[in-house]
Short mmCIF file of C-alpha atoms and ligand atoms in Angstrom, two decimals:
data_model
loop_
_atom_site.label_atom_id
_atom_site.label_comp_id
_atom_site.label_asym_id
_atom_site.label_seq_id
_atom_site.Cartn_x
_atom_site.Cartn_y
_atom_site.Cartn_z
CA MET A 127 0.09 0.05 0.03
CA ASP A 128 1.37 3.44 -0.86
CA SER A 129 2.33 4.98 2.45
CA SER A 130 1.06 8.42 1.09
CA ILE A 131 -2.40 7.26 1.34
CA LYS A 132 -3.82 7.60 4.95
CA PRO A 133 -6.70 5.74 6.62
CA SER A 134 -10.36 6.67 6.19
CA LEU A 135 -11.54 9.65 8.32
CA GLY A 136 -15.10 8.97 7.68
CA ARG A 137 -15.44 12.59 6.74
CA THR A 138 -16.36 14.08 3.19
CA ALA A 139 -14.96 16.83 1.13
CA PHE A 140 -17.07 18.61 -1.44
CA ILE A 141 -15.16 19.81 -4.33
CA THR A 142 -16.48 22.14 -7.34
CA GLY A 143 -14.69 22.09 -10.76
CA GLY A 144 -12.62 19.22 -9.53
CA ALA A 145 -12.43 17.08 -12.84
CA GLN A 146 -9.38 18.82 -13.98
CA GLY A 147 -6.35 21.28 -13.14
CA ILE A 148 -6.28 22.46 -9.48
CA GLY A 149 -9.60 20.85 -8.37
CA GLN A 150 -8.77 17.54 -9.36
CA ALA A 151 -5.38 17.83 -7.72
CA ILE A 152 -7.10 18.77 -4.55
CA ALA A 153 -9.60 16.18 -4.72
CA ILE A 154 -6.80 13.47 -5.15
CA ARG A 155 -4.73 14.81 -2.57
CA LEU A 156 -7.61 15.11 -0.12
CA ALA A 157 -8.70 11.37 -0.93
CA LYS A 158 -4.94 10.20 0.25
CA ASP A 159 -5.52 12.19 3.26
CA GLY A 160 -8.40 10.19 4.31
CA TYR A 161 -11.43 12.03 2.83
CA ASP A 162 -14.41 10.57 0.96
CA ILE A 163 -14.94 12.94 -1.93
CA SER A 164 -17.83 14.57 -3.82
CA ILE A 165 -17.23 16.62 -7.10
CA ALA A 166 -19.49 18.69 -8.52
CA GLU A 167 -18.91 19.43 -12.15
CA ILE A 168 -20.81 20.86 -15.26
CA PRO A 169 -22.27 18.03 -17.55
CA THR A 170 -19.59 18.48 -20.43
CA ALA A 171 -17.01 17.69 -17.77
CA LYS A 172 -18.61 13.80 -17.33
CA GLU A 173 -15.69 11.99 -19.02
CA ARG A 174 -13.07 13.97 -16.89
CA LEU A 175 -15.14 13.40 -13.82
CA ASP A 176 -15.87 9.87 -14.35
CA ALA A 177 -11.99 9.56 -14.81
CA THR A 178 -11.28 11.38 -11.44
CA ILE A 179 -13.94 9.40 -9.55
CA LYS A 180 -12.35 6.23 -10.81
CA GLU A 181 -8.83 7.19 -9.86
CA ILE A 182 -10.05 8.06 -6.19
CA GLU A 183 -11.95 5.06 -5.95
CA GLY A 184 -8.85 3.26 -6.74
CA LEU A 185 -7.13 4.84 -3.61
CA GLY A 186 -9.80 3.08 -1.53
CA ARG A 187 -12.19 5.97 -1.09
CA LYS A 188 -15.65 6.58 -1.53
CA ALA A 189 -16.27 9.19 -4.41
CA ILE A 190 -19.44 10.59 -6.26
CA GLY A 191 -19.44 12.77 -8.96
CA VAL A 192 -22.76 15.31 -9.11
CA PHE A 193 -23.75 17.74 -11.84
CA ALA A 194 -24.16 21.20 -10.61
CA ASP A 195 -23.28 24.62 -12.65
CA VAL A 196 -22.28 26.80 -9.89
CA ARG A 197 -24.13 29.79 -11.49
CA LYS A 198 -27.24 28.14 -10.38
CA PRO A 199 -27.84 28.19 -6.64
CA GLU A 200 -30.48 25.47 -6.55
CA GLN A 201 -28.04 23.32 -8.47
CA ILE A 202 -25.54 23.70 -5.58
CA TYR A 203 -27.73 23.20 -2.91
CA ALA A 204 -29.21 20.09 -4.49
CA ALA A 205 -25.19 18.76 -5.09
CA ILE A 206 -24.79 19.19 -1.29
CA GLU A 207 -27.85 17.40 -0.42
CA GLU A 208 -27.06 14.51 -2.72
CA THR A 209 -23.21 14.26 -1.51
CA VAL A 210 -25.02 13.92 2.14
CA GLN A 211 -27.62 11.30 0.93
CA LYS A 212 -25.01 9.28 -0.78
CA LEU A 213 -21.73 9.72 1.61
CA GLY A 214 -23.51 10.33 5.02
CA PRO A 215 -23.85 13.73 7.15
CA THR A 216 -20.02 13.82 7.45
CA LEU A 217 -19.67 16.83 5.10
CA TYR A 218 -16.42 18.50 6.63
CA ILE A 219 -14.58 20.44 3.78
CA SER A 220 -16.13 22.29 1.17
CA ILE A 221 -13.65 23.40 -1.61
CA ALA A 222 -15.48 26.51 -4.25
CA ASN A 223 -12.79 26.03 -6.57
CA ALA A 224 -14.74 26.19 -10.19
CA GLY A 225 -13.56 29.27 -12.05
CA VAL A 226 -13.27 30.81 -15.46
CA ALA A 227 -10.70 33.39 -16.59
CA GLN A 228 -12.18 35.15 -19.57
CA VAL A 229 -9.42 37.36 -21.23
CA LYS A 230 -10.61 40.73 -22.86
CA PRO A 231 -9.68 44.65 -22.90
CA LEU A 232 -12.04 46.10 -20.45
CA LEU A 233 -13.84 48.36 -22.99
CA GLU A 234 -14.61 45.19 -24.99
CA CYS A 235 -16.47 43.39 -22.12
CA THR A 236 -20.10 42.97 -22.68
CA PRO A 237 -22.87 42.83 -20.08
CA GLU A 238 -23.19 39.31 -20.37
CA PHE A 239 -19.45 38.56 -20.48
CA ILE A 240 -19.03 40.46 -17.01
CA GLU A 241 -22.00 38.76 -15.73
CA ASN A 242 -20.66 35.30 -16.61
CA GLU A 243 -17.42 35.93 -14.83
CA VAL A 244 -19.06 37.25 -11.74
CA SER A 245 -21.34 34.41 -11.49
CA ILE A 246 -19.13 31.47 -11.62
CA ASN A 247 -16.16 33.16 -9.98
CA PHE A 248 -17.80 34.96 -7.00
CA LEU A 249 -21.49 34.50 -6.75
CA GLY A 250 -20.76 30.93 -7.29
CA LEU A 251 -18.39 30.59 -4.72
CA MET A 252 -20.53 32.65 -2.28
CA ASN A 253 -23.47 30.08 -2.88
CA THR A 254 -21.31 27.18 -2.42
CA HIS A 255 -19.86 28.56 0.97
CA ILE A 256 -23.30 29.23 2.33
CA ALA A 257 -24.85 25.98 1.18
CA ALA A 258 -21.92 24.18 2.82
CA ALA A 259 -21.95 26.00 5.99
CA LYS A 260 -25.35 25.59 6.49
CA GLN A 261 -25.01 21.63 6.33
CA MET A 262 -22.05 21.79 8.54
CA ILE A 263 -23.72 23.95 10.97
CA LYS A 264 -26.67 21.33 11.00
CA GLN A 265 -24.03 18.36 11.91
CA GLY A 266 -22.45 20.24 14.46
CA LEU A 267 -19.04 18.67 13.73
CA GLY A 268 -17.66 22.32 12.61
CA GLY A 269 -15.83 22.47 9.12
CA ARG A 270 -13.18 23.84 6.75
CA ILE A 271 -14.23 26.12 3.65
CA ILE A 272 -11.73 27.04 1.17
CA GLY A 273 -12.25 29.30 -1.73
CA ALA A 274 -10.17 29.95 -5.09
CA GLY A 275 -8.49 33.13 -4.80
CA SER A 276 -5.55 34.00 -6.99
CA ILE A 277 -2.48 36.32 -7.05
CA LEU A 278 -5.03 38.57 -8.87
CA SER A 279 -6.79 38.83 -5.61
CA PHE A 280 -4.09 41.08 -4.71
CA ARG A 281 -2.96 42.84 -7.87
CA THR A 282 -4.79 43.47 -11.42
CA ALA A 283 -3.68 42.45 -14.70
CA GLU A 284 -4.77 43.90 -18.17
CA CYS A 285 -7.38 42.01 -20.13
CA LEU A 286 -8.36 40.24 -17.09
CA SER A 287 -10.19 42.87 -15.03
CA PRO A 288 -13.30 41.13 -14.40
CA TYR A 289 -11.48 38.19 -13.52
CA SER A 290 -9.11 40.00 -11.13
CA ALA A 291 -12.06 41.94 -9.70
CA THR A 292 -14.01 38.51 -8.69
CA LYS A 293 -10.80 37.35 -7.24
CA PHE A 294 -10.43 40.39 -5.00
CA ALA A 295 -14.20 39.87 -4.08
CA VAL A 296 -13.21 36.35 -2.98
CA LYS A 297 -10.67 37.74 -0.55
CA GLY A 298 -13.20 40.07 0.96
CA PHE A 299 -15.77 37.52 1.53
CA THR A 300 -13.33 35.05 2.90
CA GLU A 301 -12.71 37.69 5.61
CA ALA A 302 -16.45 38.10 6.22
CA ALA A 303 -17.67 34.69 6.35
CA ALA A 304 -14.69 33.61 8.61
CA LYS A 305 -15.84 36.18 11.15
CA GLU A 306 -19.44 34.85 10.94
CA TRP A 307 -18.82 31.35 11.05
CA ALA A 308 -15.87 31.09 13.68
CA LYS A 309 -18.49 30.30 16.62
CA TYR A 310 -19.43 27.41 14.60
CA ASN A 311 -15.80 26.19 14.51
CA ILE A 312 -15.71 26.61 10.82
CA ARG A 313 -12.85 28.00 9.50
CA VAL A 314 -12.73 29.93 5.96
CA ASN A 315 -9.91 30.38 4.00
CA ALA A 316 -8.70 30.79 0.22
CA TYR A 317 -5.58 29.76 -1.75
CA ALA A 318 -3.91 32.40 -4.20
CA PRO A 319 -2.01 30.52 -6.69
CA GLY A 320 0.09 31.92 -9.53
CA ILE A 321 0.60 30.71 -12.91
CA VAL A 322 -0.26 26.99 -12.66
CA ASP A 323 -0.03 24.41 -15.58
CA THR A 324 -3.80 23.76 -16.35
CA PRO A 325 -6.19 23.97 -18.81
CA MET A 326 -7.09 27.35 -17.70
CA TRP A 327 -3.58 28.76 -18.27
CA GLU A 328 -3.82 27.10 -21.99
CA HIS A 329 -6.95 29.09 -22.58
CA ILE A 330 -5.30 32.49 -21.18
CA ASP A 331 -2.13 31.99 -23.17
CA ALA A 332 -4.16 31.31 -26.46
CA GLU A 333 -6.54 34.65 -25.68
CA PHE A 334 -3.35 36.40 -25.24
CA ALA A 335 -2.07 35.17 -28.32
CA LYS A 336 -4.75 36.09 -30.34
CA ILE A 337 -5.05 39.94 -28.84
CA GLU A 338 -1.39 40.42 -29.17
CA GLY A 339 -0.86 38.45 -32.32
CA ILE A 340 1.87 36.37 -30.72
CA PRO A 341 2.82 32.74 -31.01
CA ILE A 342 0.80 30.26 -28.75
CA GLY A 343 3.09 29.90 -25.20
CA GLU A 344 4.66 33.29 -25.46
CA ALA A 345 2.47 35.17 -23.05
CA ARG A 346 2.84 32.58 -20.45
CA ALA A 347 6.61 32.53 -21.03
CA ARG A 348 6.80 36.17 -20.32
CA TRP A 349 4.53 35.98 -17.26
CA VAL A 350 6.93 33.22 -15.87
CA LYS A 351 10.36 35.13 -16.88
CA ARG A 352 8.92 38.56 -15.47
CA ASP A 353 6.92 37.39 -12.36
CA VAL A 354 7.71 33.97 -11.00
CA LYS A 355 10.83 34.17 -8.92
CA LEU A 356 11.18 30.50 -8.36
CA GLY A 357 11.43 30.45 -12.25
CA ARG A 358 8.99 27.81 -13.09
CA THR A 359 5.38 27.37 -13.58
CA GLN A 360 3.18 25.84 -10.61
CA GLN A 361 1.78 22.21 -10.55
CA PRO A 362 -1.65 21.94 -9.46
CA GLU A 363 -0.24 19.45 -6.75
CA ASP A 364 1.58 22.77 -5.15
CA VAL A 365 -1.82 24.06 -4.75
CA ALA A 366 -3.23 21.02 -3.31
CA LYS A 367 -0.49 20.90 -0.70
CA LEU A 368 -1.39 24.17 0.70
CA VAL A 369 -5.13 23.19 0.92
CA SER A 370 -4.20 19.93 2.51
CA TRP A 371 -2.36 21.79 5.23
CA LEU A 372 -4.92 24.77 5.44
CA VAL A 373 -7.78 21.99 6.48
CA SER A 374 -5.44 20.24 8.83
CA ASP A 375 -5.37 20.78 12.49
CA GLU A 376 -1.74 22.11 11.91
CA ALA A 377 -3.52 25.37 10.40
CA GLU A 378 -6.04 25.46 13.49
CA TYR A 379 -5.74 29.15 14.19
CA ILE A 380 -5.86 30.19 10.71
CA THR A 381 -9.07 31.57 9.31
CA GLY A 382 -10.16 34.47 7.03
CA GLN A 383 -6.70 34.30 5.08
CA THR A 384 -6.09 34.07 1.25
CA ILE A 385 -2.91 32.70 1.27
CA LYS A 386 -0.38 32.92 -1.82
CA THR A 387 1.17 29.96 -2.96
CA CYS A 388 2.72 31.43 -6.32
CA GLY A 389 6.62 31.09 -6.27
CA GLY A 390 6.98 34.77 -5.35
CA ALA A 391 4.67 35.96 -8.53
CA SER A 392 2.94 38.70 -6.54
CA LEU A 393 6.02 40.24 -5.01
P1 NAD B 248 -9.49 24.91 -15.24
O1 NAD B 248 -10.05 25.65 -16.26
O2 NAD B 248 -8.47 23.88 -15.42
O3 NAD B 248 -10.53 23.89 -14.34
C1 NAD B 248 -11.76 24.75 -13.70
C2 NAD B 248 -12.83 23.43 -13.57
O4 NAD B 248 -14.21 24.07 -13.23
C3 NAD B 248 -13.21 22.53 -14.89
O5 NAD B 248 -13.07 21.10 -14.67
C4 NAD B 248 -14.75 23.25 -15.43
O6 NAD B 248 -15.53 22.04 -15.79
C5 NAD B 248 -15.16 23.47 -14.07
N1 NAD B 248 -16.51 24.60 -14.27
C6 NAD B 248 -16.21 25.59 -14.90
N2 NAD B 248 -17.31 26.16 -15.05
C7 NAD B 248 -18.10 25.71 -14.00
C8 NAD B 248 -19.44 26.11 -13.55
N3 NAD B 248 -20.22 26.73 -14.03
N4 NAD B 248 -19.89 25.01 -12.63
C9 NAD B 248 -19.18 23.78 -12.14
N5 NAD B 248 -17.89 23.69 -12.58
C10 NAD B 248 -17.24 24.52 -13.49
O7 NAD B 248 -9.02 25.86 -13.92
P2 NAD B 248 -7.88 25.66 -12.87
O8 NAD B 248 -6.73 26.33 -13.55
O9 NAD B 248 -7.73 24.31 -12.35
O10 NAD B 248 -8.55 26.65 -11.80
C11 NAD B 248 -9.06 26.37 -10.40
C12 NAD B 248 -9.36 27.28 -9.81
O11 NAD B 248 -8.26 28.13 -9.56
C13 NAD B 248 -10.50 28.95 -10.62
O12 NAD B 248 -11.04 29.23 -9.50
C14 NAD B 248 -9.24 29.67 -11.01
O13 NAD B 248 -9.62 30.89 -11.00
C15 NAD B 248 -8.29 29.65 -9.88
N6 NAD B 248 -6.78 29.85 -10.30
C16 NAD B 248 -6.15 29.32 -11.24
C17 NAD B 248 -4.88 29.84 -11.37
C18 NAD B 248 -4.25 28.87 -12.76
O14 NAD B 248 -2.87 29.63 -13.21
N7 NAD B 248 -4.43 28.14 -13.41
C19 NAD B 248 -4.02 30.79 -11.07
C20 NAD B 248 -5.12 31.50 -9.81
C21 NAD B 248 -6.16 30.82 -9.43
#
């Protein structure tokens, strides 16, 4: 048996957007840490979702995939409900990870473009946090709630202005929710990655290539060279390591924080 796989804790972690990238790495890491896993995804992610669930079951954990678009609050509540029905009233961790990074100069952003960015990255996160907190409070076990921030929770970037605004909002809401829910022994924090090798950055790079008329790969290479002091792009597992620690008792005195894991990219 792989010694990195811990015994079952009989507790569940719920993760939105966990079929690829950072969310998938977090799901796998928390499964290894001993948690059963519920992943909420959009229907177009079905194949990736099934493969991720199979991989987690292969680690000896219970795992389910549920379809929920975080733009639809009723689907988030239903996903939490289904999680509890299938895995038990043991929801201990909720990770509002789902996000999109749309790239456009601000003056070209239509109302629909802005609404989509805000409704996934920020409204989706708020609704996920609240739905999870309600279940955790009902159970009375306390809990750990984590959201996806970014280095763009701390500084902005041209052509990523609405994205950046949503990530600033995540930082604010993390502080507000931490204050309100500390009395229930629920800690609320966020991770703030830099430039992570995921399909999201493939998309960002391709969009900058179109806008600037440069070859694929050039924008990402420029960001890494200019910003990342540790000199390499980040792997999703780097973010999962931070989350694993943040939800553990080692971080028992930490709440309301948006913690950078970015190789110095925000300095
Ligand atoms: P990704 O695009 O690779 O994966 C995002 C996942 O979210 C996908 O599986 C997608 O199907 C799912 N998703 C998209 N819209 C959804 C919706 N409406 N409802 C439910 N699920 C939905 O992204 P990633 O790079 O893994 O990023 C994960 C999170 O981390 C995002 O919130 C992102 O903003 C943040 N982040 C990423 C980076 C990076 O460099 N990749 C840096 C900082 C922050």
